[in-house]
Amino acid sequence: MTATRYDRRMYAVMNDRRAAAAYATAGRRRLIVGAHVALTAVGVAAWIGTVFGSSWSLTVVIAVALLPWVLLTGMLNGSTRGLLELRGRMLDERQLVERDRVRALAHRITLWLLVAAAVGAGAYSVMTDTPLRAEVTPVLVGVLAAHWMMPLWVASLRVQDDLADVDDEFGDSSAS
């Protein structure tokens, strides 16, 4: 199947290297992933508090967290060059294999997160001798958010650093 105009546009967006310096190293990507995880947790917790609690003032927290979360999501997608966002026909064989590896690893991490949530919810129920109707839904929403974002986090942490452009074998571009 041939690439559509949408495919070509998304490929160009995901491979735009103007912001590459922000996520060029593994340390910077770890920092971005950590900030993205924290903003995701804040946003999901605020949303849970709004929906399942009585405080609508938490919508301000959601709104404030949303803009940096979107910017960080874009940076993470840029760092992976759209590995998870581009259609398969826009990726080469190596990228398709890497996408499968990322998804498999993210699936295993999410599986253990679900196991921990189930054990924690069960332990809470036993220790407090209360039914879990009200407590399970927020836990499931949190785990769903982690499941949704885990492939992006894993892919961003697995990206290799870009090799610096070097003119000669010693890295001295001033020698001619």
Short mmCIF file of C-alpha atoms in Angstrom, two decimals:
data_model
loop_
_atom_site.label_atom_id
_atom_site.label_comp_id
_atom_site.label_asym_id
_atom_site.label_seq_id
_atom_site.Cartn_x
_atom_site.Cartn_y
_atom_site.Cartn_z
CA MET A 1 0.00 0.00 0.00
CA THR A 2 1.28 3.44 -0.88
CA ALA A 3 1.78 6.30 1.56
CA THR A 4 -1.05 8.81 1.74
CA ARG A 5 -0.67 12.57 2.11
CA TYR A 6 -1.54 12.12 5.80
CA ASP A 7 1.22 9.49 6.18
CA ARG A 8 3.80 11.76 4.58
CA ARG A 9 2.74 14.72 6.74
CA MET A 10 2.88 12.70 9.96
CA TYR A 11 6.26 11.29 8.95
CA ALA A 12 7.56 14.83 8.44
CA VAL A 13 6.19 15.96 11.81
CA MET A 14 7.58 12.96 13.69
CA ASN A 15 11.00 13.33 12.07
CA ASP A 16 11.34 17.10 12.46
CA ARG A 17 14.72 17.47 14.15
CA ARG A 18 14.45 21.14 15.21
CA ALA A 19 13.84 20.16 18.85
CA ALA A 20 16.22 17.18 18.80
CA ALA A 21 18.67 18.82 21.20
CA ALA A 22 16.05 18.62 23.96
CA TYR A 23 16.01 14.81 23.81
CA ALA A 24 19.39 14.05 22.22
CA THR A 25 20.83 12.13 25.18
CA ALA A 26 19.56 9.28 27.29
CA GLY A 27 19.69 11.46 30.40
CA ARG A 28 17.49 14.11 28.83
CA ARG A 29 15.02 11.50 27.62
CA ARG A 30 14.87 9.96 31.12
CA LEU A 31 14.15 13.41 32.54
CA ILE A 32 11.39 14.00 29.97
CA VAL A 33 9.89 10.55 30.62
CA GLY A 34 9.99 11.19 34.39
CA ALA A 35 8.26 14.55 33.97
CA HIS A 36 5.71 12.97 31.63
CA VAL A 37 5.00 10.17 34.12
CA ALA A 38 4.57 12.75 36.91
CA LEU A 39 2.24 14.94 34.82
CA THR A 40 0.26 11.88 33.77
CA ALA A 41 -0.12 10.85 37.42
CA VAL A 42 -1.15 14.38 38.45
CA GLY A 43 -3.65 14.68 35.60
CA VAL A 44 -5.18 11.25 36.18
CA ALA A 45 -5.36 11.79 39.95
CA ALA A 46 -7.04 15.16 39.43
CA TRP A 47 -9.48 13.64 36.95
CA ILE A 48 -10.28 10.81 39.37
CA GLY A 49 -10.78 13.38 42.14
CA THR A 50 -13.11 15.37 39.91
CA VAL A 51 -15.18 12.42 38.72
CA PHE A 52 -15.26 10.26 41.84
CA GLY A 53 -14.81 12.99 44.45
CA SER A 54 -16.74 16.10 45.18
CA SER A 55 -14.18 18.73 44.15
CA TRP A 56 -14.64 20.30 40.73
CA SER A 57 -11.78 22.69 41.49
CA LEU A 58 -9.40 19.93 40.39
CA THR A 59 -10.34 20.68 36.79
CA VAL A 60 -7.95 23.63 37.07
CA VAL A 61 -5.16 21.17 37.91
CA ILE A 62 -6.07 19.13 34.83
CA ALA A 63 -6.03 22.23 32.63
CA VAL A 64 -2.69 23.42 34.00
CA ALA A 65 -1.07 19.98 33.61
CA LEU A 66 -2.44 19.43 30.11
CA LEU A 67 -0.28 21.88 28.12
CA PRO A 68 3.11 20.69 29.41
CA TRP A 69 1.88 17.09 29.13
CA VAL A 70 1.04 17.60 25.46
CA LEU A 71 4.40 19.27 24.79
CA LEU A 72 6.27 16.45 26.52
CA THR A 73 4.24 13.87 24.60
CA GLY A 74 5.33 15.55 21.38
CA MET A 75 8.95 15.50 22.50
CA LEU A 76 8.72 11.81 23.34
CA ASN A 77 7.14 11.04 19.98
CA GLY A 78 9.88 13.07 18.31
CA SER A 79 12.57 11.19 20.22
CA THR A 80 11.23 7.90 18.87
CA ARG A 81 10.73 9.43 15.40
CA GLY A 82 7.09 8.40 15.52
CA LEU A 83 7.75 4.71 16.16
CA LEU A 84 4.37 4.23 17.81
CA GLU A 85 2.39 6.91 16.00
CA LEU A 86 3.23 6.25 12.36
CA ARG A 87 1.41 3.63 10.34
CA GLY A 88 3.33 0.44 9.63
CA ARG A 89 3.74 1.25 5.95
CA MET A 90 5.86 4.28 6.91
CA LEU A 91 8.31 2.22 9.00
CA ASP A 92 11.15 0.03 7.79
CA GLU A 93 11.64 -3.57 8.94
CA ARG A 94 14.00 -2.59 11.76
CA GLN A 95 11.48 -0.08 13.11
CA LEU A 96 8.63 -2.59 12.89
CA VAL A 97 10.66 -5.10 14.92
CA GLU A 98 11.54 -2.42 17.49
CA ARG A 99 7.89 -1.38 17.75
CA ASP A 100 6.93 -5.00 18.45
CA ARG A 101 9.67 -5.28 21.10
CA VAL A 102 8.55 -2.04 22.76
CA ARG A 103 4.92 -3.13 22.83
CA ALA A 104 5.85 -6.56 24.26
CA LEU A 105 7.98 -5.03 27.02
CA ALA A 106 5.31 -2.42 27.83
CA HIS A 107 2.72 -5.22 27.96
CA ARG A 108 4.84 -7.17 30.47
CA ILE A 109 5.35 -4.06 32.65
CA THR A 110 1.64 -3.30 32.57
CA LEU A 111 0.83 -6.92 33.45
CA TRP A 112 2.89 -6.61 36.63
CA LEU A 113 1.33 -3.25 37.37
CA LEU A 114 -2.10 -4.88 37.11
CA VAL A 115 -0.98 -7.73 39.39
CA ALA A 116 0.27 -5.20 41.95
CA ALA A 117 -2.98 -3.22 41.73
CA ALA A 118 -5.08 -6.37 42.18
CA VAL A 119 -3.00 -7.55 45.14
CA GLY A 120 -3.06 -4.06 46.69
CA ALA A 121 -6.82 -3.74 46.23
CA GLY A 122 -7.39 -7.19 47.67
CA ALA A 123 -5.14 -6.50 50.64
CA TYR A 124 -6.92 -3.20 51.28
CA SER A 125 -10.28 -4.98 51.21
CA VAL A 126 -9.12 -7.65 53.64
CA MET A 127 -7.41 -5.23 56.01
CA THR A 128 -10.32 -2.76 56.15
CA ASP A 129 -13.07 -5.37 55.80
CA THR A 130 -14.89 -3.20 53.25
CA PRO A 131 -16.16 -3.89 49.76
CA LEU A 132 -14.10 -2.38 46.96
CA ARG A 133 -16.81 -0.97 44.74
CA ALA A 134 -15.77 2.65 45.18
CA GLU A 135 -12.02 2.01 45.33
CA VAL A 136 -11.59 -0.30 42.33
CA THR A 137 -12.70 2.13 39.63
CA PRO A 138 -10.10 4.82 40.39
CA VAL A 139 -7.38 2.16 40.59
CA LEU A 140 -8.48 0.76 37.23
CA VAL A 141 -8.48 4.24 35.69
CA GLY A 142 -4.93 4.79 36.92
CA VAL A 143 -3.76 1.45 35.57
CA LEU A 144 -5.53 2.14 32.27
CA ALA A 145 -3.62 5.43 31.95
CA ALA A 146 -0.35 3.63 32.63
CA HIS A 147 -1.26 0.94 30.09
CA TRP A 148 -2.03 3.64 27.51
CA MET A 149 1.24 5.55 28.01
CA MET A 150 3.64 2.68 28.81
CA PRO A 151 4.65 1.93 25.19
CA LEU A 152 5.65 5.58 24.67
CA TRP A 153 7.64 5.65 27.91
CA VAL A 154 9.38 2.36 27.12
CA ALA A 155 10.14 3.38 23.52
CA SER A 156 11.57 6.72 24.66
CA LEU A 157 13.80 5.03 27.22
CA ARG A 158 15.04 2.50 24.64
CA VAL A 159 16.00 5.03 21.95
CA GLN A 160 19.69 5.13 21.16
CA ASP A 161 21.48 8.49 21.18
CA ASP A 162 21.98 10.07 17.78
CA LEU A 163 25.55 9.90 16.60
CA ALA A 164 27.18 13.31 16.35
CA ASP A 165 28.14 14.46 12.90
CA VAL A 166 31.88 14.00 12.68
CA ASP A 167 33.99 15.25 9.77
CA ASP A 168 37.01 13.12 10.49
CA GLU A 169 37.85 10.09 12.60
CA PHE A 170 39.09 12.24 15.51
CA GLY A 171 36.03 14.46 15.78
CA ASP A 172 37.92 17.65 14.89
CA SER A 173 35.88 19.49 12.29
CA SER A 174 38.32 22.42 12.14
CA ALA A 175 41.15 20.38 10.64
CA SER A 176 41.31 20.41 6.87
#
